[in-house]
Amino acid sequence: MTPTQTPTTTLTSIATAMFAVSDQDVALAFYTDVLGFEVRGDDRFGERGEHRWLEVAPPGSTARLALNPPMEGTPGGGVIGVESTDVLAEHARLAARGDLDVGPTPTRAPGAPLLFSVSDPDGNTVWVVEAETAG
């Protein structure tokens, strides 16, 4: 890059995705107790601590998921994808609970990874996608 050129962006990675949730404690229980995510941050802010910034993530993930009250509109409607080393086992584990909105058993289609969806209590969708293997 020459001194007269300016960079096109300073952005480097996706750090935090955000889901609007109606109850942060209910969402926290779903993501930690059901999906096995870790709490990455749970901080109060505002003049009287009336706001809460809550982040969760799968173990080892650098990207995080913020669980926030709706800034406008209603909760739900968000979509993220997470990788799994065993999509079929994860589907079986979640479907066996009987209390979750879990998509059908994944089947292999040419050119596509194995995947299925599960919805959180507010209707946000988490797609569980087969992790790419080095090869």
CSV table of C-alpha atoms in Angstrom, one decimal:
chain,number,residue,atom,x,y,z
A,1,MET,CA,0.0,0.0,0.0
A,2,THR,CA,1.4,3.4,-0.9
A,3,PRO,CA,1.2,6.4,1.5
A,4,THR,CA,-1.6,8.0,-0.5
A,5,GLN,CA,-3.8,4.9,-0.4
A,6,THR,CA,-6.2,4.5,2.5
A,7,PRO,CA,-7.3,1.1,3.7
A,8,THR,CA,-10.8,0.1,2.6
A,9,THR,CA,-11.6,-1.1,6.1
A,10,THR,CA,-10.2,-1.6,9.6
A,11,LEU,CA,-12.7,-4.4,10.4
A,12,THR,CA,-11.0,-7.7,11.2
A,13,SER,CA,-13.5,-10.3,12.4
A,14,ILE,CA,-17.1,-11.0,13.5
A,15,ALA,CA,-16.9,-10.6,17.3
A,16,THR,CA,-20.4,-10.5,18.6
A,17,ALA,CA,-23.8,-11.4,17.1
A,18,MET,CA,-26.9,-10.2,19.0
A,19,PHE,CA,-30.2,-11.8,19.7
A,20,ALA,CA,-33.2,-9.9,21.1
A,21,VAL,CA,-34.7,-11.9,24.0
A,22,SER,CA,-37.7,-11.2,26.2
A,23,ASP,CA,-36.0,-12.5,29.4
A,24,GLN,CA,-32.2,-12.5,29.7
A,25,ASP,CA,-32.2,-15.1,32.5
A,26,VAL,CA,-34.4,-17.5,30.6
A,27,ALA,CA,-32.1,-17.1,27.5
A,28,LEU,CA,-29.0,-17.5,29.6
A,29,ALA,CA,-30.4,-20.8,31.0
A,30,PHE,CA,-31.2,-22.1,27.4
A,31,TYR,CA,-27.8,-21.2,26.0
A,32,THR,CA,-25.7,-22.5,29.0
A,33,ASP,CA,-27.8,-25.4,30.3
A,34,VAL,CA,-29.3,-26.7,27.0
A,35,LEU,CA,-26.6,-25.8,24.4
A,36,GLY,CA,-23.6,-25.9,26.7
A,37,PHE,CA,-22.4,-22.3,26.0
A,38,GLU,CA,-20.2,-20.5,28.5
A,39,VAL,CA,-20.9,-17.1,30.0
A,40,ARG,CA,-18.3,-14.6,28.5
A,41,GLY,CA,-19.7,-11.5,30.1
A,42,ASP,CA,-22.5,-10.4,32.4
A,43,ASP,CA,-22.2,-6.8,33.3
A,44,ARG,CA,-24.6,-4.1,34.5
A,45,PHE,CA,-24.4,-0.6,33.1
A,46,GLY,CA,-26.3,2.6,33.1
A,47,GLU,CA,-26.7,5.3,35.7
A,48,ARG,CA,-28.3,2.9,38.2
A,49,GLY,CA,-27.2,-0.4,36.6
A,50,GLU,CA,-30.5,-0.7,35.0
A,51,HIS,CA,-29.1,-2.3,31.8
A,52,ARG,CA,-27.3,-5.6,31.4
A,53,TRP,CA,-24.8,-6.7,28.8
A,54,LEU,CA,-24.8,-10.5,28.6
A,55,GLU,CA,-22.6,-12.6,26.3
A,56,VAL,CA,-22.3,-16.3,25.8
A,57,ALA,CA,-20.4,-18.5,23.4
A,58,PRO,CA,-19.5,-22.2,22.7
A,59,PRO,CA,-16.4,-23.3,24.5
A,60,GLY,CA,-13.3,-22.2,22.5
A,61,SER,CA,-15.2,-19.8,20.2
A,62,THR,CA,-13.8,-16.4,19.6
A,63,ALA,CA,-17.2,-15.0,18.4
A,64,ARG,CA,-19.8,-14.3,21.1
A,65,LEU,CA,-23.6,-14.0,21.2
A,66,ALA,CA,-25.1,-11.1,23.1
A,67,LEU,CA,-28.5,-11.7,24.6
A,68,ASN,CA,-30.2,-8.3,24.8
A,69,PRO,CA,-33.7,-7.0,25.4
A,70,PRO,CA,-35.2,-5.7,22.2
A,71,MET,CA,-33.9,-2.3,21.2
A,72,GLU,CA,-36.9,-1.9,18.9
A,73,GLY,CA,-39.6,-4.3,17.9
A,74,THR,CA,-40.1,-7.7,19.5
A,75,PRO,CA,-37.7,-10.5,20.6
A,76,GLY,CA,-36.9,-13.4,18.3
A,77,GLY,CA,-36.2,-13.6,14.6
A,78,GLY,CA,-32.4,-13.8,14.8
A,79,VAL,CA,-30.4,-16.6,13.1
A,80,ILE,CA,-26.8,-17.8,13.8
A,81,GLY,CA,-24.9,-20.9,12.8
A,82,VAL,CA,-22.6,-22.9,15.2
A,83,GLU,CA,-20.3,-25.7,14.2
A,84,SER,CA,-20.5,-29.2,15.7
A,85,THR,CA,-18.0,-32.1,15.5
A,86,ASP,CA,-20.9,-34.6,15.6
A,87,VAL,CA,-24.2,-33.1,14.2
A,88,LEU,CA,-26.1,-36.4,14.4
A,89,ALA,CA,-25.2,-36.9,18.1
A,90,GLU,CA,-26.1,-33.3,18.9
A,91,HIS,CA,-29.4,-33.6,17.1
A,92,ALA,CA,-30.2,-36.8,19.0
A,93,ARG,CA,-29.2,-35.2,22.4
A,94,LEU,CA,-31.4,-32.2,21.8
A,95,ALA,CA,-34.4,-34.0,20.3
A,96,ALA,CA,-34.4,-36.6,23.2
A,97,ARG,CA,-35.2,-33.8,25.6
A,98,GLY,CA,-38.7,-33.5,24.1
A,99,ASP,CA,-39.1,-29.9,25.2
A,100,LEU,CA,-37.3,-28.1,22.4
A,101,ASP,CA,-38.2,-26.9,18.9
A,102,VAL,CA,-35.6,-29.1,17.0
A,103,GLY,CA,-35.6,-29.5,13.2
A,104,PRO,CA,-35.8,-33.0,11.6
A,105,THR,CA,-32.9,-35.4,11.7
A,106,PRO,CA,-30.2,-34.1,9.2
A,107,THR,CA,-29.6,-36.0,6.0
A,108,ARG,CA,-26.6,-35.7,3.8
A,109,ALA,CA,-27.1,-33.8,0.5
A,110,PRO,CA,-24.4,-33.4,-2.1
A,111,GLY,CA,-22.4,-30.2,-1.7
A,112,ALA,CA,-24.0,-29.3,1.6
A,113,PRO,CA,-22.9,-29.8,5.2
A,114,LEU,CA,-25.0,-31.8,7.6
A,115,LEU,CA,-27.1,-29.3,9.6
A,116,PHE,CA,-30.3,-28.9,11.6
A,117,SER,CA,-31.9,-26.1,13.5
A,118,VAL,CA,-33.1,-25.5,17.1
A,119,SER,CA,-35.0,-22.5,18.3
A,120,ASP,CA,-34.5,-20.7,21.6
A,121,PRO,CA,-37.5,-19.7,23.8
A,122,ASP,CA,-37.9,-16.4,21.9
A,123,GLY,CA,-37.8,-18.0,18.4
A,124,ASN,CA,-34.3,-17.1,17.5
A,125,THR,CA,-32.8,-19.9,15.4
A,126,VAL,CA,-29.5,-21.7,15.9
A,127,TRP,CA,-28.3,-23.7,13.0
A,128,VAL,CA,-26.0,-26.6,14.0
A,129,VAL,CA,-23.7,-27.2,11.1
A,130,GLU,CA,-21.1,-29.9,10.6
A,131,ALA,CA,-17.6,-28.6,11.3
A,132,GLU,CA,-15.3,-28.5,8.4
A,133,THR,CA,-12.4,-31.0,8.7
A,134,ALA,CA,-8.9,-30.2,7.6
A,135,GLY,CA,-8.0,-32.2,4.7
